[in-house]
PDB file of C-alpha atoms in Angstrom:
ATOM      1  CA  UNK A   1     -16.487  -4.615   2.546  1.00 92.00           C
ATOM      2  CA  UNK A   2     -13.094  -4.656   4.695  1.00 95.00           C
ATOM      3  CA  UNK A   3     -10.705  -7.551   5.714  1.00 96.00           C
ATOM      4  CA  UNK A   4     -12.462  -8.204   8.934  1.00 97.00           C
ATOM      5  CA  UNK A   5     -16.477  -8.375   7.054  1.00 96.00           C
ATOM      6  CA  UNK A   6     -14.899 -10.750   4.706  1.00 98.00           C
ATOM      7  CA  UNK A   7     -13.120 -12.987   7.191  1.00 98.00           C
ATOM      8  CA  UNK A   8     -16.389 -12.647   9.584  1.00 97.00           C
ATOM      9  CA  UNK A   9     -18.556 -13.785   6.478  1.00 97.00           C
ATOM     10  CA  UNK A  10     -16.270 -16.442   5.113  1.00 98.00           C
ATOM     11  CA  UNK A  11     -15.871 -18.560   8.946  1.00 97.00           C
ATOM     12  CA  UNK A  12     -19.745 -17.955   9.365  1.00 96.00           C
ATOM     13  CA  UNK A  13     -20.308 -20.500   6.770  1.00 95.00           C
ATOM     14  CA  UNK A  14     -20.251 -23.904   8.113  1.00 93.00           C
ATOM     15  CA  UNK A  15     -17.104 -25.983   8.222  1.00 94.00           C
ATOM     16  CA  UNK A  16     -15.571 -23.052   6.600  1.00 96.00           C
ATOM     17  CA  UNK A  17     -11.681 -22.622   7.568  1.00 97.00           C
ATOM     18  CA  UNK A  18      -8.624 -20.000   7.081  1.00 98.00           C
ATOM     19  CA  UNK A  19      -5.156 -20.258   6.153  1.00 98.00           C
ATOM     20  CA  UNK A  20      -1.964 -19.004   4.607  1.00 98.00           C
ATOM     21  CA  UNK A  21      -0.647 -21.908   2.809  1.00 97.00           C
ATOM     22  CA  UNK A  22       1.339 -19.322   0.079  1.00 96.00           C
ATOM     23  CA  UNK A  23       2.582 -16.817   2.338  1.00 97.00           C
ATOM     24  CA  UNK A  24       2.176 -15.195   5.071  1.00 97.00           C
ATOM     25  CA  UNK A  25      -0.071 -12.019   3.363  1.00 97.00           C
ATOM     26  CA  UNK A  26      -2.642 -14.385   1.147  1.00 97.00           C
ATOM     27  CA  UNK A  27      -5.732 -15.074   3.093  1.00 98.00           C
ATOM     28  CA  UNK A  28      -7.258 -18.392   2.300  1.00 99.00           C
ATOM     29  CA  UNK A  29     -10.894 -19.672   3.028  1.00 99.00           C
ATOM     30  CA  UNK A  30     -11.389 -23.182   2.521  1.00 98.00           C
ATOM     31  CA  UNK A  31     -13.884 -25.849   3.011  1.00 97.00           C
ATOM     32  CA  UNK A  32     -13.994 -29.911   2.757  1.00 94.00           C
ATOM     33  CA  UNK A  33      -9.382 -28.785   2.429  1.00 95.00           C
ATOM     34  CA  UNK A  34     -10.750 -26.728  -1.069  1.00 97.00           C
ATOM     35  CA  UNK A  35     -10.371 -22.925  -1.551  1.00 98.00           C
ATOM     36  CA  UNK A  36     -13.268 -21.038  -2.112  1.00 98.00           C
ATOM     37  CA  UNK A  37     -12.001 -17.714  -1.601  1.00 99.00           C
ATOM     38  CA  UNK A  38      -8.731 -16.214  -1.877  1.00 98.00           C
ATOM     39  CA  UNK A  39      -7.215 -12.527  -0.989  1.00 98.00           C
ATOM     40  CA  UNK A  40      -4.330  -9.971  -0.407  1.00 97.00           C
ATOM     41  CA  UNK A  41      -4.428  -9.016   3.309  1.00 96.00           C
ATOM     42  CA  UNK A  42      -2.579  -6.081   3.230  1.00 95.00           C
ATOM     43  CA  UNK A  43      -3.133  -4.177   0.045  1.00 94.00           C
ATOM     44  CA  UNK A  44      -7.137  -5.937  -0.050  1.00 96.00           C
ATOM     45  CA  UNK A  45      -7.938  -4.876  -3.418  1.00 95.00           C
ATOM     46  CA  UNK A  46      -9.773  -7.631  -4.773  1.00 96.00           C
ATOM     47  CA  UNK A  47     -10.773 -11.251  -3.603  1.00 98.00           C
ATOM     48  CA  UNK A  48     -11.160 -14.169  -5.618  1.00 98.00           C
ATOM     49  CA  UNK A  49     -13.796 -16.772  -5.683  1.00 98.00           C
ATOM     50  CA  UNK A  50     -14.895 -19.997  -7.584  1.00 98.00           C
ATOM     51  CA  UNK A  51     -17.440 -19.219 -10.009  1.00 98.00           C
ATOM     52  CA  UNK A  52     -19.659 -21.231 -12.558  1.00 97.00           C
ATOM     53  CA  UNK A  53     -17.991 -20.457 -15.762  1.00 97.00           C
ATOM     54  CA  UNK A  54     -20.825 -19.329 -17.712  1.00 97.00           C
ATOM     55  CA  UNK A  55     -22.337 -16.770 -14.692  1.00 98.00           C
ATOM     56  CA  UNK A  56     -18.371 -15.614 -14.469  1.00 98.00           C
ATOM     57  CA  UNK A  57     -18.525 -14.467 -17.861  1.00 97.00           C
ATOM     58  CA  UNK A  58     -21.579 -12.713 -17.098  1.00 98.00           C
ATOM     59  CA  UNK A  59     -20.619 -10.874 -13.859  1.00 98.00           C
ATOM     60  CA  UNK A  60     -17.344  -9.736 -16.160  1.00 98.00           C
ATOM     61  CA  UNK A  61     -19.743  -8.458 -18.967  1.00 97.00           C
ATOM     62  CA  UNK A  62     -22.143  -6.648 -16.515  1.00 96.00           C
ATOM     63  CA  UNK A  63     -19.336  -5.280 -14.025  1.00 96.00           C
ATOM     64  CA  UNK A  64     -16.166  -4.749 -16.696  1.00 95.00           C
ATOM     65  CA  UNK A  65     -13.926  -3.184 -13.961  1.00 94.00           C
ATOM     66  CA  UNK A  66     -15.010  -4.568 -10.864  1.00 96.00           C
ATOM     67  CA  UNK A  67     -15.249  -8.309 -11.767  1.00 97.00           C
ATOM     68  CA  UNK A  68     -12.258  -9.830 -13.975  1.00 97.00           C
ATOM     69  CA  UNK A  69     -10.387 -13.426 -14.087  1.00 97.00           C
ATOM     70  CA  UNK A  70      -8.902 -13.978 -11.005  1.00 95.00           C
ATOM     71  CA  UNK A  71      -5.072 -13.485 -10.733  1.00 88.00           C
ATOM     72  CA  UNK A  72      -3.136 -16.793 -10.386  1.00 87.00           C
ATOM     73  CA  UNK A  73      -6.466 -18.548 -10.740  1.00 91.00           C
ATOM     74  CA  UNK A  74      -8.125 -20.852 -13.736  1.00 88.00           C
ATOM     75  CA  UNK A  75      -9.922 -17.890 -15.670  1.00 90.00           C
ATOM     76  CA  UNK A  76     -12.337 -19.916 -16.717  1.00 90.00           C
ATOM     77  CA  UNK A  77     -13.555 -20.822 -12.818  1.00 96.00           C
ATOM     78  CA  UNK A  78     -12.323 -17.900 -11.098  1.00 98.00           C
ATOM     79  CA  UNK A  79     -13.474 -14.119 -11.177  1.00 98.00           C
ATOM     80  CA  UNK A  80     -11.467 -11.657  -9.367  1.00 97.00           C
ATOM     81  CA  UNK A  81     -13.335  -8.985  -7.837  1.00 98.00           C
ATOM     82  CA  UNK A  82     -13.125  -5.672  -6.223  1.00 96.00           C
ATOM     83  CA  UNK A  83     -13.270  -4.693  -2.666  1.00 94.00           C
ATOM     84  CA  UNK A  84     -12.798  -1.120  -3.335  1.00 88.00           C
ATOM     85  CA  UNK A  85     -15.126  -0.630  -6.574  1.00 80.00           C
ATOM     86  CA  UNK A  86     -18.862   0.266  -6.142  1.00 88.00           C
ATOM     87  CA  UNK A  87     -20.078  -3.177  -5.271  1.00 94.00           C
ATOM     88  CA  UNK A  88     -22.390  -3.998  -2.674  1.00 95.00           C
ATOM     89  CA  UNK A  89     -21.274  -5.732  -0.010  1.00 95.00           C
ATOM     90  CA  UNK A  90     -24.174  -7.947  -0.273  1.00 95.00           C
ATOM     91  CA  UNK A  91     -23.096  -8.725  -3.868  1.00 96.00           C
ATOM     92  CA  UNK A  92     -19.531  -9.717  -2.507  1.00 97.00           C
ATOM     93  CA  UNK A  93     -21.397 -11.779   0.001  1.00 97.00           C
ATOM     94  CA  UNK A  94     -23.653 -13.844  -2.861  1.00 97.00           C
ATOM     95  CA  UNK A  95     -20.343 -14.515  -4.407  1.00 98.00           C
ATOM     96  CA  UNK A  96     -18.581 -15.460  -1.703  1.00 98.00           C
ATOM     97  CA  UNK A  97     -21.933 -17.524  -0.477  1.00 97.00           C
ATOM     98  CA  UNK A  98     -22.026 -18.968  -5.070  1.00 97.00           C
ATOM     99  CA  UNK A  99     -18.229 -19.996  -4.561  1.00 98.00           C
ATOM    100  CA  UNK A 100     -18.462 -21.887  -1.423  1.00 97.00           C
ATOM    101  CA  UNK A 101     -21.844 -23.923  -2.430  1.00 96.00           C
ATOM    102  CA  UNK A 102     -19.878 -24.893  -5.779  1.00 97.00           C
ATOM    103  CA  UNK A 103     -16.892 -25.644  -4.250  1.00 97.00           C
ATOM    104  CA  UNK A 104     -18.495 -28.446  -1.314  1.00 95.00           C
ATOM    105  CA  UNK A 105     -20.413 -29.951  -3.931  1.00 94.00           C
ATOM    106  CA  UNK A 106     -17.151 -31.266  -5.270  1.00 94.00           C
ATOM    107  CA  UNK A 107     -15.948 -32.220  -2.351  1.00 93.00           C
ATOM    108  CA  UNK A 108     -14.641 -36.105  -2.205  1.00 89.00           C
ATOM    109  CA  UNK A 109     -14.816 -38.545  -1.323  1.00 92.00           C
ATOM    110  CA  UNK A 110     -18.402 -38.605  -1.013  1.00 91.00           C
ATOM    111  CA  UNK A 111     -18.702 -39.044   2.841  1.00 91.00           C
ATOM    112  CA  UNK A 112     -17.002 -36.052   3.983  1.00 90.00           C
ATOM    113  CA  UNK A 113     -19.390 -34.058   0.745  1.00 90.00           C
ATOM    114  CA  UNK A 114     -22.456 -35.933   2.981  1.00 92.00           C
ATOM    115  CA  UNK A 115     -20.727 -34.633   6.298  1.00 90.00           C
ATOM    116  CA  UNK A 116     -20.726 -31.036   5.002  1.00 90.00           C
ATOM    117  CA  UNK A 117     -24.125 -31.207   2.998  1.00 90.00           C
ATOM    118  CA  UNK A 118     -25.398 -32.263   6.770  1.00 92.00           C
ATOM    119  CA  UNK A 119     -24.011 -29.017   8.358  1.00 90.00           C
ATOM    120  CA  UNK A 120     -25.033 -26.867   5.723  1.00 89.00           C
ATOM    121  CA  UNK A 121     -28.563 -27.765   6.789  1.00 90.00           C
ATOM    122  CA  UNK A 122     -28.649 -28.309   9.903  1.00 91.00           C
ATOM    123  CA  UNK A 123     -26.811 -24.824  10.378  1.00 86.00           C
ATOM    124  CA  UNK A 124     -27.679 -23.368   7.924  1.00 86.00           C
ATOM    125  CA  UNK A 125     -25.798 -20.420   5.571  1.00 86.00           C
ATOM    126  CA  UNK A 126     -25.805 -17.042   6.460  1.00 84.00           C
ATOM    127  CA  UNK A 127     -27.665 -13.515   5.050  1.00 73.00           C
ATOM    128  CA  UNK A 128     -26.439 -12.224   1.965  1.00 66.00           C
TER     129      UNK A 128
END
């Protein structure tokens, strides 16, 4: 997967938004105002993503090198992972797609969780 697949998959899912709030080379997807996904845009090594603590330590035991705590991140609720291992792109995808259904179902206040839950279904998410 390359910078533009990522960006193309991350603003196909609804509401979804990008930003640079660090600086002007960290990527930022967000929805509901919450990251979900994170990366370098110039060296794009790795991205980060939210992850359910227990499947994160999972994904690190299965895939040592390619999926680690994420870098600047909570290690217990973010994996870092590789963009130029030997993952799938379709396994960076169901991430991406895991990270962004965890992070709008904490979205408050509850309204604007409603507003998104709404889109979500009545546009429904993209292919892994």
């Amino acid at each position: 997967m390359d910078i533009l697949e990522l960006r193309r998959y991350c603003l196909s899912l609804p509401l979804a938004e990008e930003c640079t709030p660090f600086d002007e080379t960290t990527l930022v997807f967000k929805i509901g105002g919450k990251m979900f996904c994170y990366t370098d845009m110039v060296e794009f090594r790795w991205i980060a993503v939210k992850c359910d603590p227990d499947r994160a330590v999972l994904l690190r035991e299965r895939y040592p090198e390619l999926v680690t705590p994420a870098f600047h991140s909570n290690k217990r609720h973010w994996n870092g992972i590789r963009t130029d291992g030997d993952l799938p792109d379709a396994f960076i995808r169901e991430q991406l797609r895991h990270s962004y259904l965890l992070v709008a179902a904490g979205i408050t206040p509850k309204a604007l969780r409603q507003e998104i839950r709404n889109q979500i279904e009545k546009a429904g998410l993209p292919e892994e």
